[in-house]
Amino acid sequence: MRSLDRGHLYQACCVLAVLFILMVRSVVADDSRRVLILYGYESGRNDTIGIDAGIRRVLRSEMPDQLEIYSEYLDLQRFPETAQFDREAVYLHDKFAGRQIDLVIAGGSPAIRFLAQHRSLFPKSRLMFSGATESPYIGLLDPKVSGVTNKLDPVPTATLALRLQPDTKRIVVVMGNTPTDKDWQVRARKDLAVFTPRINIEYWIGLSTSDLLRKAAELRQGTIVLYLGFGDSFNALVRQLALAAGVPVYAEFEDYTGLGIVGGSTSTYDEIGRDAGEIAVQILTRHASGIRVTPTSTDIVDWRQLQRWGLDEANLPPGTTVRFRPPSLWEEHKWAVMGAVAALALQAILIAALIVQARRRQRAQAVLELQQQELAHLGRVSLLGELSGAIGHEINNPLTAILSNAQAGKRFLERDPPDTGQAGEIFDDIAADSKRAGNVIQRLRALFKKADAQLEPVDLNGIVAEVLQLADRRLLEDNVSVTTKLASDLPTVRADSVQLKQVLLNLVVNACDAMTENKPGDRSLTIATSCEDKGFAQVSVSDRGSGIAAYVKERLFQPFVTTKSTGTGLGLSICRSIIEAHGGRLSASNNPDSGATFSVALPIGGHRSQTVTLRSEADVRIQTSS
Ligand code: ADP
């Protein structure tokens, strides 16, 4: 007995445990809500896809945790027979027998009709509808049933059409002849009356497809087609009509846009779904009832059709949605465009940096040139010291001659009778001497003037002669004999004659310095001109002096390199910079026997050389050879 009791007790505990688990499970299950959306049409249609997406989006965002959504497609338009209604009813009954549906949404008029006939399938469920035109079956569901109604209204679409085509005189309204179409005709005629008599409105009702297409093709400017058809396979008909018609076609439903019509004023399926989803949330959370919403209409046009019919986008009402517009370059290739802009910006920055660098280089170059000019000037001034003796002699000679000639002339004039013949000759001498003194001063001024190089065709032989004149005094004092070997037919070089004289004078003075240790009879200087290098003319200054000291040879042309106790070491560096500025070369080498030779090569340019006649060959003891 006791063991029997224990067994019963054990069994009772097990039963209680199972019941408890089932209770807990049912409490958990009770927490969730189930929504069934019944579409009257088949799946895959634009309207059911759009509405379904809208409903689900709102429900999932407002009630994310406790919701199960089912969608069923009754396919009642393609199978309108009663048997299909019954088949679907059995199917739904069996499928949802074990599940309590909290809310059934009837999507579209056929689904409302189905639900009105089979209300007993979901006796405890709340009902609502979406996307239905005014249907007598709505009242059969429940007079206070909530839902989203499609208000069919041809006026906004006709208004959009007339705005785009203001010269329209006639609207051809194309409608079907099904029972639904007939109701719709009555309302459309009433609504469109607002446009008469300004616009002539003509109704083409229930034409066969071939008649409709033929008649539409004959339509001409001033007329538009307003398609208000229902019925089966209307999408295909709209496409054919829009293609065949001789004038633009307008229509009301969203999914007609894209089939060839210009556009229409319509509520989008997504909007209908969104409104339905919001009503569903109200019903599930607050048990609301009697909510009726009509979604706002939007003007939608097909950009390609605007182009096809030459319709001006500027005439569209503000807020119109323009579909099928090709994406702009920016929209299509955003990253490529950004990359190109970045590359261009980078390029611009690089170019700017290069320009700044080039400007800096130019400025630095200008400063360098200025410094070189000043250095060259300094060099010339240092030569002034060297030449002061020669200058004194050069000017003293004519002044002494002028003085003694003036005294002699005075004496000739004091004679009785005055010797005017002799006096005249003396005055000629005075004039010639003063001219000579003037020339000397003029040349020296040119030499010591600080100025930019003036390149001009220069006769090298003439320059040599002038330099020898300038160095005349120094050559005499040092007892240096000069030999010139001047090439005949020497082409002119492009040079600044003053700077070139400065260079040659410097070389002549250096040659004299190098020969101070030589015996007086062994001091000879040779200046030669030639045109051996292609494109260059040369002048060389050769002496028989000490030669270039080995320890300065490498740095000969660097500034402040000197072997002389009183030297500056600037002469050769200035000379080289002057010659290089001319595009030429200055070089130096020791002669095989004795002394050194300095050579200047300058680019040929300008006219043929002209021979310059020396003022006094005897004075400078020049021996000319060709
Ligand atoms: P400076 O004459 O003031 O010394 P330069 O630049 O004219 O400056 O000359 C630099 C040095 O080059 C001279 O000190 C000398 O040592 C050497 N030099 C120039 N010309 C000759 C020459 N004809 N023969 C030998 N050495 C020379």
XYZ file of C-alpha atoms and ligand atoms in Angstrom:
653
model
C 0.000 0.000 0.000
C 2.752 2.396 1.011
C 4.754 1.537 -2.095
C 1.632 2.097 -4.240
C 1.153 5.514 -2.662
C 4.749 6.392 -3.288
C 4.362 5.383 -6.971
C 1.221 7.517 -7.325
C 2.930 10.423 -5.673
C 5.852 10.156 -8.070
C 3.498 10.042 -11.101
C 1.545 13.065 -9.813
C 4.800 15.030 -9.437
C 5.802 14.227 -12.992
C 2.386 15.332 -14.334
C 2.583 18.577 -12.341
C 6.094 19.270 -13.659
C 4.990 18.744 -17.256
C 1.936 20.966 -16.701
C 4.135 23.649 -15.193
C 6.508 23.554 -18.162
C 3.579 23.758 -20.583
C 2.147 26.684 -18.635
C 5.379 28.570 -18.694
C 5.717 27.915 -22.408
C 2.192 29.113 -23.096
C 2.783 32.255 -21.014
C 5.919 32.960 -23.077
C 4.064 32.217 -26.330
C 1.178 34.458 -25.284
C 3.565 37.367 -25.155
C 4.178 37.320 -28.910
C 1.788 38.752 -31.509
C 0.944 37.155 -34.840
C -0.016 39.125 -37.910
C -1.300 37.518 -41.093
C -1.350 39.569 -44.298
C -3.697 38.092 -46.879
C -3.158 39.352 -50.396
C -5.919 38.777 -52.916
C -3.421 38.689 -55.782
C -0.485 36.459 -56.570
C 2.982 37.122 -55.097
C 5.647 39.001 -57.045
C 3.450 41.918 -58.159
C 4.804 45.448 -57.659
C 1.835 46.459 -55.495
C 2.018 43.467 -53.158
C 5.823 43.692 -52.918
C 5.711 47.442 -52.134
C 2.864 47.202 -49.630
C 4.337 44.124 -47.895
C 7.726 45.812 -47.514
C 6.100 48.967 -46.060
C 3.990 47.031 -43.518
C 6.869 44.815 -42.378
C 9.283 47.759 -42.051
C 6.966 49.667 -39.707
C 5.983 46.593 -37.635
C 9.572 45.451 -37.208
C 10.767 48.875 -36.114
C 7.834 49.553 -33.722
C 7.458 46.045 -32.251
C 10.799 44.369 -32.857
C 10.702 41.643 -30.181
C 7.310 40.010 -30.041
C 6.050 39.712 -33.563
C 5.531 37.004 -36.147
C 4.366 38.100 -39.597
C 2.886 35.748 -42.211
C 2.041 36.709 -45.808
C -0.338 34.589 -47.895
C -1.254 35.140 -51.555
C -4.775 33.955 -52.489
C -4.349 34.444 -56.250
C -8.036 35.252 -56.608
C -7.674 37.450 -59.656
C -6.229 34.683 -61.804
C -8.531 32.058 -60.193
C -11.784 33.935 -59.556
C -13.951 30.774 -59.293
C -15.647 29.891 -56.016
C -13.620 26.670 -55.729
C -10.437 28.737 -55.320
C -12.024 30.647 -52.435
C -12.890 27.310 -50.810
C -9.478 25.759 -51.465
C -7.736 28.742 -49.890
C -10.116 28.684 -46.919
C -9.332 25.019 -46.206
C -5.627 25.634 -46.607
C -5.613 28.605 -44.213
C -7.790 26.792 -41.701
C -5.436 23.809 -41.580
C -2.274 25.874 -41.611
C -3.178 28.253 -38.779
C -5.336 25.871 -36.703
C -2.805 25.737 -33.856
C -1.880 29.386 -33.862
C -3.800 32.322 -32.604
C -3.622 35.136 -35.164
C -3.974 38.540 -33.501
C -4.459 40.630 -36.612
C -5.432 39.774 -40.180
C -4.695 42.422 -42.811
C -6.645 42.088 -46.058
C -4.475 43.405 -48.869
C -6.588 44.660 -51.777
C -10.279 44.314 -52.695
C -10.336 40.557 -53.556
C -8.826 39.736 -50.148
C -11.470 41.863 -48.412
C -14.133 39.929 -50.309
C -12.556 36.595 -49.297
C -12.335 37.603 -45.657
C -15.941 38.870 -45.638
C -17.043 35.433 -46.879
C -14.766 33.441 -44.535
C -14.831 35.540 -41.403
C -15.203 32.332 -39.385
C -11.651 31.302 -40.210
C -10.316 33.877 -37.750
C -13.110 34.369 -35.215
C -10.973 35.942 -32.477
C -8.664 37.989 -34.712
C -8.830 41.729 -35.245
C -9.192 42.688 -38.928
C -8.002 45.584 -41.059
C -7.411 46.222 -44.756
C -4.882 48.021 -46.924
C -4.707 49.311 -50.439
C -8.363 48.923 -51.332
C -10.558 51.242 -53.302
C -13.987 51.896 -51.833
C -15.361 48.342 -51.760
C -18.865 47.268 -50.629
C -17.190 44.313 -48.878
C -15.425 46.588 -46.401
C -18.736 47.152 -44.648
C -19.310 43.408 -44.477
C -16.077 42.921 -42.517
C -17.086 45.401 -39.873
C -18.491 48.913 -40.295
C -15.760 50.253 -37.974
C -12.915 48.284 -39.546
C -9.625 50.231 -39.866
C -7.667 50.412 -43.087
C -5.925 52.306 -45.852
C -8.104 53.291 -48.785
C -6.865 54.059 -52.260
C -8.782 57.084 -53.308
C -8.995 56.806 -57.073
C -9.047 60.337 -58.404
C -8.170 61.142 -62.030
C -8.102 64.924 -61.451
C -4.513 65.271 -60.039
C -3.143 63.175 -62.926
C -5.060 65.262 -65.505
C -3.837 68.451 -63.780
C -0.223 67.236 -63.978
C -0.702 66.438 -67.687
C -2.177 69.879 -68.454
C 0.657 71.570 -66.573
C 3.221 69.754 -68.701
C 1.210 70.267 -71.903
C -0.642 73.572 -71.513
C -1.786 73.648 -75.180
C -3.944 70.499 -74.701
C -7.460 70.818 -76.195
C -8.699 67.250 -75.761
C -8.306 64.440 -73.230
C -9.038 60.908 -74.401
C -9.972 58.796 -71.351
C -9.370 55.080 -71.896
C -11.306 52.744 -69.565
C -12.216 49.081 -69.357
C -15.660 47.531 -69.237
C -15.460 45.129 -66.257
C -17.952 45.555 -63.369
C -15.234 47.345 -61.329
C -14.500 49.617 -64.296
C -18.146 50.545 -64.599
C -18.329 51.902 -61.032
C -15.147 53.709 -61.660
C -16.459 55.266 -64.927
C -19.313 56.970 -63.125
C -16.937 58.563 -60.649
C -14.338 59.496 -63.262
C -16.928 61.270 -65.454
C -18.134 63.237 -62.445
C -14.603 64.207 -61.331
C -13.262 65.104 -64.771
C -16.208 67.419 -65.459
C -14.199 70.172 -63.751
C -12.105 70.500 -66.932
C -15.032 71.056 -69.317
C -15.824 73.017 -71.375
C -12.229 74.339 -71.540
C -11.042 70.831 -72.456
C -12.990 68.431 -74.608
C -13.139 65.056 -72.793
C -13.775 61.930 -74.846
C -14.275 58.429 -73.363
C -13.070 55.289 -75.105
C -14.744 52.505 -73.172
C -14.102 48.800 -73.574
C -12.343 48.955 -76.948
C -10.583 45.850 -78.157
C -6.804 46.073 -77.850
C -6.304 46.331 -81.620
C -8.942 49.085 -82.010
C -7.512 50.965 -79.064
C -3.952 50.853 -80.420
C -5.039 51.813 -83.957
C -7.106 54.781 -82.786
C -4.416 55.913 -80.334
C -1.804 55.894 -83.089
C -3.903 58.401 -85.071
C -3.972 60.943 -82.244
C -2.093 64.186 -82.890
C -0.792 67.186 -80.974
C -3.305 68.975 -78.773
C -4.645 65.687 -77.374
C -3.427 63.555 -74.475
C -4.451 60.072 -73.348
C -5.531 59.425 -69.770
C -5.547 55.709 -69.046
C -7.923 54.837 -66.196
C -8.280 51.163 -66.948
C -8.621 48.252 -64.594
C -9.064 44.705 -65.605
C -6.732 41.830 -66.274
C -3.218 42.112 -67.640
C -3.473 45.899 -67.707
C 0.284 46.364 -67.350
C 0.850 44.787 -70.779
C -1.921 46.936 -72.279
C -0.482 50.149 -70.835
C 2.896 49.297 -72.309
C 1.392 48.684 -75.780
C -0.788 51.792 -75.604
C 2.063 54.070 -74.523
C 4.208 52.734 -77.376
C 1.558 53.023 -80.094
C -0.083 56.336 -79.181
C 0.778 59.395 -81.270
C 0.583 61.554 -78.124
C 1.739 61.217 -74.493
C -0.169 58.851 -72.201
C -0.786 59.532 -68.506
C -2.071 57.078 -65.889
C -2.611 56.864 -62.183
C -0.967 53.768 -60.713
C 2.619 53.777 -59.519
C 3.743 50.704 -61.425
C 2.552 52.141 -64.758
C 5.426 54.615 -64.556
C 8.256 52.915 -66.370
C 5.985 51.202 -68.908
C 6.087 54.118 -71.347
C 3.605 56.559 -69.860
C 4.753 60.090 -69.018
C 3.505 59.851 -65.440
C 0.650 60.417 -63.077
C -0.372 61.474 -59.627
C -0.489 58.479 -57.325
C 0.219 57.224 -53.856
C 3.177 54.866 -53.849
C 2.801 51.265 -52.684
C 5.473 51.827 -50.084
C 3.440 54.709 -48.638
C 0.291 52.552 -48.556
C 2.241 49.794 -46.767
C 3.720 52.275 -44.301
C 0.285 53.703 -43.425
C -1.114 50.164 -43.051
C 1.814 49.214 -40.776
C 1.151 52.235 -38.551
C -2.547 51.328 -38.216
C -1.555 47.710 -37.399
C 0.700 48.934 -34.565
C -2.171 51.033 -33.159
C -4.497 48.002 -33.221
C -1.974 45.621 -31.641
C -0.774 47.957 -28.909
C -3.829 50.124 -28.159
C -6.740 48.059 -29.544
C -7.660 51.058 -31.710
C -10.528 50.815 -34.200
C -12.206 52.876 -36.905
C -8.951 54.365 -38.278
C -9.187 55.204 -41.987
C -6.227 56.690 -43.815
C -5.907 57.814 -47.437
C -2.243 58.192 -48.401
C -1.194 61.439 -50.017
C -0.555 61.369 -53.763
C 2.772 62.191 -55.310
C 3.348 63.363 -58.871
C 5.664 60.820 -60.512
C 7.078 61.180 -64.044
C 9.404 59.160 -66.249
C 12.412 61.281 -67.271
C 12.861 59.288 -70.508
C 9.297 60.104 -71.608
C 9.817 63.821 -70.914
C 12.747 63.640 -73.352
C 10.779 61.558 -75.869
C 7.946 64.090 -76.092
C 10.127 67.192 -75.576
C 8.295 68.176 -72.380
C 9.900 70.870 -70.257
C 10.892 69.725 -66.764
C 10.502 73.322 -65.582
C 6.706 72.928 -65.902
C 6.593 70.119 -63.332
C 4.940 70.958 -60.014
C 7.416 71.348 -57.130
C 8.065 68.057 -55.348
C 7.518 65.897 -58.434
C 9.468 62.627 -58.327
C 11.408 62.189 -61.571
C 12.296 58.542 -62.138
C 14.717 56.894 -64.588
C 16.929 59.943 -64.869
C 20.417 58.723 -65.821
C 22.721 59.121 -62.849
C 25.013 62.129 -63.008
C 28.756 61.622 -63.387
C 29.052 62.346 -59.689
C 26.410 59.785 -58.703
C 27.807 57.110 -60.988
C 31.525 57.568 -60.456
C 31.676 59.301 -57.092
C 34.948 57.688 -56.006
C 36.615 58.056 -59.393
C 35.621 61.755 -59.507
C 36.878 62.271 -55.961
C 40.112 60.491 -56.883
C 40.545 62.658 -59.981
C 39.851 65.837 -57.988
C 42.338 64.732 -55.329
C 44.941 63.976 -58.020
C 44.341 67.382 -59.631
C 44.594 69.101 -56.249
C 47.843 67.254 -55.556
C 49.122 68.209 -58.985
C 48.143 71.850 -58.392
C 49.966 71.824 -55.038
C 53.051 70.328 -56.693
C 52.937 72.897 -59.496
C 52.517 75.702 -56.954
C 55.454 74.319 -54.951
C 57.574 74.132 -58.118
C 56.628 77.711 -59.081
C 57.556 78.936 -55.590
C 60.840 77.030 -55.829
C 61.555 78.431 -59.305
C 60.827 81.976 -58.072
C 63.154 81.444 -55.121
C 65.830 80.142 -57.477
C 65.353 83.168 -59.740
C 65.656 85.504 -56.766
C 68.771 83.684 -55.521
C 70.218 83.847 -59.037
C 69.512 87.572 -59.241
C 71.249 88.107 -55.891
C 74.186 86.006 -57.078
C 74.440 87.965 -60.310
C 74.389 91.214 -58.362
C 77.113 89.920 -56.096
C 79.161 88.849 -59.119
C 78.722 92.267 -60.686
C 79.846 93.920 -57.488
C 82.800 91.559 -57.273
C 83.662 92.343 -60.871
C 83.433 96.030 -60.075
C 85.697 95.525 -57.103
C 88.168 93.739 -59.340
C 88.122 96.587 -61.803
C 88.630 99.104 -59.039
C 91.609 97.083 -57.772
C 93.013 97.364 -61.257
C 92.770 101.135 -60.894
C 95.653 101.014 -58.443
C 97.722 99.046 -60.939
C 96.910 101.440 -63.695
C 97.186 104.741 -61.865
C 100.767 105.216 -63.101
C 99.757 104.496 -66.666
C 96.775 106.793 -66.391
C 98.952 109.621 -65.056
C 101.404 109.145 -67.906
C 98.642 108.837 -70.476
C 97.056 112.120 -69.465
C 100.234 113.962 -68.500
C 101.767 113.556 -71.949
C 99.039 115.392 -73.855
C 98.736 118.024 -71.077
C 102.500 118.742 -71.192
C 102.352 118.901 -74.975
C 99.358 121.264 -74.784
C 101.238 123.516 -72.327
C 104.424 123.726 -74.358
C 102.469 124.146 -77.600
C 100.405 126.929 -76.044
C 103.627 128.746 -74.932
C 105.197 128.262 -78.375
C 102.043 129.474 -80.078
C 102.002 132.569 -77.907
C 105.558 133.308 -78.928
C 104.718 132.915 -82.644
C 101.861 135.373 -82.262
C 104.051 137.942 -80.358
C 106.485 138.141 -83.252
C 106.322 141.149 -85.491
C 104.717 140.419 -87.816
C 102.965 137.454 -86.057
C 103.755 134.053 -87.587
C 100.148 132.937 -88.055
C 101.112 129.918 -90.184
C 103.183 128.311 -87.361
C 100.622 129.397 -84.756
C 97.845 127.642 -86.734
C 99.794 124.358 -86.818
C 100.424 124.623 -83.074
C 96.723 125.155 -82.422
C 96.028 121.984 -84.477
C 98.488 120.077 -82.239
C 96.794 121.453 -79.111
C 93.398 120.295 -80.402
C 94.772 116.794 -81.247
C 96.432 116.462 -77.784
C 93.324 117.494 -75.881
C 91.289 115.024 -77.951
C 93.732 112.267 -77.034
C 93.483 113.094 -73.315
C 89.666 113.067 -73.613
C 89.759 109.619 -75.256
C 91.861 108.209 -72.429
C 89.429 109.473 -69.795
C 86.455 108.170 -71.766
C 87.928 104.664 -72.001
C 88.783 104.584 -68.316
C 85.254 105.684 -67.371
C 83.814 102.898 -69.454
C 86.119 100.391 -67.809
C 85.315 101.325 -64.233
C 81.594 101.894 -64.675
C 79.369 99.360 -62.827
C 76.838 98.154 -65.342
C 75.069 95.075 -66.686
C 76.752 93.235 -69.542
C 75.673 94.600 -72.929
C 76.175 91.833 -75.438
C 76.829 93.024 -78.945
C 78.912 91.861 -81.870
C 82.469 92.639 -80.878
C 85.635 92.582 -82.960
C 88.158 90.594 -80.897
C 91.212 91.996 -82.742
C 89.994 95.536 -82.038
C 89.546 94.713 -78.354
C 93.111 93.366 -78.195
C 94.406 96.621 -79.675
C 92.462 98.736 -77.178
C 93.651 96.645 -74.231
C 97.236 97.052 -75.332
C 96.692 100.787 -75.431
C 95.311 100.727 -71.884
C 98.260 98.636 -70.691
C 100.722 100.750 -72.676
C 102.351 102.472 -69.717
C 102.779 99.272 -67.656
C 104.280 97.420 -70.613
C 106.773 100.233 -71.187
C 107.795 100.491 -67.568
C 108.273 96.725 -67.263
C 110.084 96.632 -70.553
C 107.773 93.981 -71.905
C 107.785 93.401 -75.617
C 104.445 92.482 -77.142
C 103.823 90.247 -80.115
C 100.338 89.979 -81.589
C 99.245 87.166 -83.842
C 95.820 88.361 -84.973
C 93.825 86.126 -87.271
C 92.500 87.862 -90.355
C 88.798 87.359 -91.226
C 88.026 86.674 -87.560
C 84.243 86.542 -87.008
C 82.790 88.807 -84.370
C 81.897 87.419 -80.969
C 78.887 88.335 -78.842
C 80.314 90.119 -75.841
C 80.244 93.136 -73.587
C 83.314 95.002 -74.862
C 83.991 96.765 -71.553
C 83.947 93.510 -69.580
C 86.011 91.753 -72.210
C 88.642 94.507 -72.041
C 88.701 94.133 -68.292
C 89.401 90.409 -68.629
C 92.199 90.826 -71.161
C 93.713 93.707 -69.228
C 93.760 91.537 -66.123
C 95.517 88.741 -68.041
C 98.096 91.204 -69.452
C 98.800 92.684 -66.003
C 99.157 89.157 -64.503
C 101.584 88.257 -67.324
C 103.673 91.344 -66.561
C 103.658 90.369 -62.840
C 104.808 86.860 -63.687
C 107.799 88.213 -65.644
C 109.162 90.717 -63.085
C 111.911 88.270 -62.079
C 112.962 87.748 -65.739
C 115.895 89.602 -67.193
C 114.746 92.805 -68.988
C 115.450 91.329 -72.416
C 113.546 88.175 -71.635
C 110.150 89.698 -70.976
C 107.881 89.018 -73.900
C 104.144 88.769 -74.220
C 102.231 87.209 -77.085
C 98.577 87.893 -77.762
C 97.000 85.731 -80.426
C 93.510 85.462 -81.860
C 92.179 82.457 -83.762
C 89.041 80.640 -84.787
C 89.952 76.980 -84.444
C 87.088 75.680 -82.282
C 83.778 75.275 -84.092
C 81.507 78.118 -83.066
C 84.132 79.836 -80.901
C 86.783 82.501 -81.388
C 89.837 82.477 -79.084
C 92.197 85.016 -77.718
C 95.248 83.850 -75.771
C 97.748 85.737 -73.628
C 101.137 84.008 -73.336
C 104.121 85.044 -71.272
C 107.597 83.759 -70.503
C 107.292 84.235 -66.754
C 107.465 81.933 -63.747
C 104.549 79.783 -64.823
C 101.608 78.920 -62.578
C 102.821 77.790 -59.156
C 101.961 74.150 -58.566
C 100.242 74.826 -55.231
C 97.669 77.208 -56.719
C 97.080 75.393 -59.981
C 93.981 73.494 -58.769
C 92.392 76.554 -57.192
C 93.575 79.145 -59.695
C 90.105 80.501 -60.492
C 88.831 80.525 -56.946
C 88.521 83.950 -55.303
C 91.288 85.177 -52.971
C 93.848 82.676 -54.262
C 97.041 84.649 -54.749
C 100.792 84.162 -54.551
C 101.498 87.897 -54.509
C 102.151 89.830 -51.310
C 99.959 92.701 -52.506
C 97.503 90.624 -54.586
C 93.762 90.230 -53.908
C 93.324 86.885 -55.662
C 90.093 88.181 -57.216
C 91.143 88.912 -60.791
C 90.961 85.424 -62.299
C 87.750 84.423 -60.509
C 86.059 87.572 -61.830
C 87.463 86.944 -65.291
C 86.141 83.398 -65.344
C 82.675 84.407 -64.133
C 82.528 87.146 -66.790
C 83.569 84.779 -69.573
C 81.194 82.030 -68.439
C 78.368 84.577 -68.325
C 79.136 85.141 -72.008
C 78.787 81.402 -72.667
C 82.540 81.088 -73.109
C 85.488 79.422 -71.375
C 88.635 80.686 -69.638
C 91.487 78.208 -69.259
C 95.134 78.321 -68.223
C 98.159 76.107 -68.670
C 101.892 76.310 -68.309
C 103.926 76.520 -71.510
C 106.304 73.638 -72.321
C 109.401 75.860 -72.183
C 108.535 78.665 -69.781
C 105.680 80.848 -68.647
C 101.950 80.342 -68.889
C 99.188 80.807 -71.429
C 95.674 81.989 -70.573
C 93.021 81.397 -73.241
C 89.591 82.960 -73.618
C 87.074 81.278 -75.961
C 83.899 83.195 -76.832
C 80.879 82.148 -78.920
C 80.814 83.550 -82.411
C 77.913 85.855 -83.205
C 76.891 89.021 -85.068
C 78.485 90.536 -88.173
C 81.884 89.908 -89.671
C 84.842 91.387 -87.846
C 85.977 94.891 -88.740
C 89.596 95.924 -88.485
C 90.278 98.591 -85.898
C 93.188 100.920 -86.737
C 95.514 101.449 -83.837
C 96.120 105.059 -82.783
C 99.853 104.699 -82.446
C 101.459 101.379 -83.099
C 104.845 102.721 -82.099
C 103.644 103.688 -78.643
C 102.785 100.122 -77.658
C 105.390 98.417 -79.717
C 102.970 95.984 -81.254
C 104.163 93.577 -83.861
C 101.286 92.411 -85.918
C 101.299 89.127 -87.685
C 98.399 87.289 -89.281
P 96.118 88.393 -58.049
O 96.756 88.853 -59.306
O 95.601 89.481 -57.190
O 96.979 87.428 -57.275
P 94.537 86.772 -59.744
O 93.274 86.068 -59.503
O 94.569 87.646 -60.952
O 94.840 87.571 -58.446
O 95.680 85.713 -59.863
C 95.744 84.677 -58.928
C 97.041 83.968 -58.970
O 97.224 83.266 -60.173
C 98.201 84.866 -58.927
O 98.531 85.268 -57.585
C 99.299 84.000 -59.535
O 99.842 83.137 -58.520
C 98.576 83.182 -60.523
N 98.776 83.722 -61.893
C 97.936 84.528 -62.573
N 98.403 84.783 -63.793
C 99.606 84.154 -63.903
C 100.578 84.043 -64.930
N 100.469 84.652 -66.113
N 101.669 83.286 -64.659
C 101.801 82.670 -63.479
N 100.912 82.744 -62.476
C 99.827 83.457 -62.677
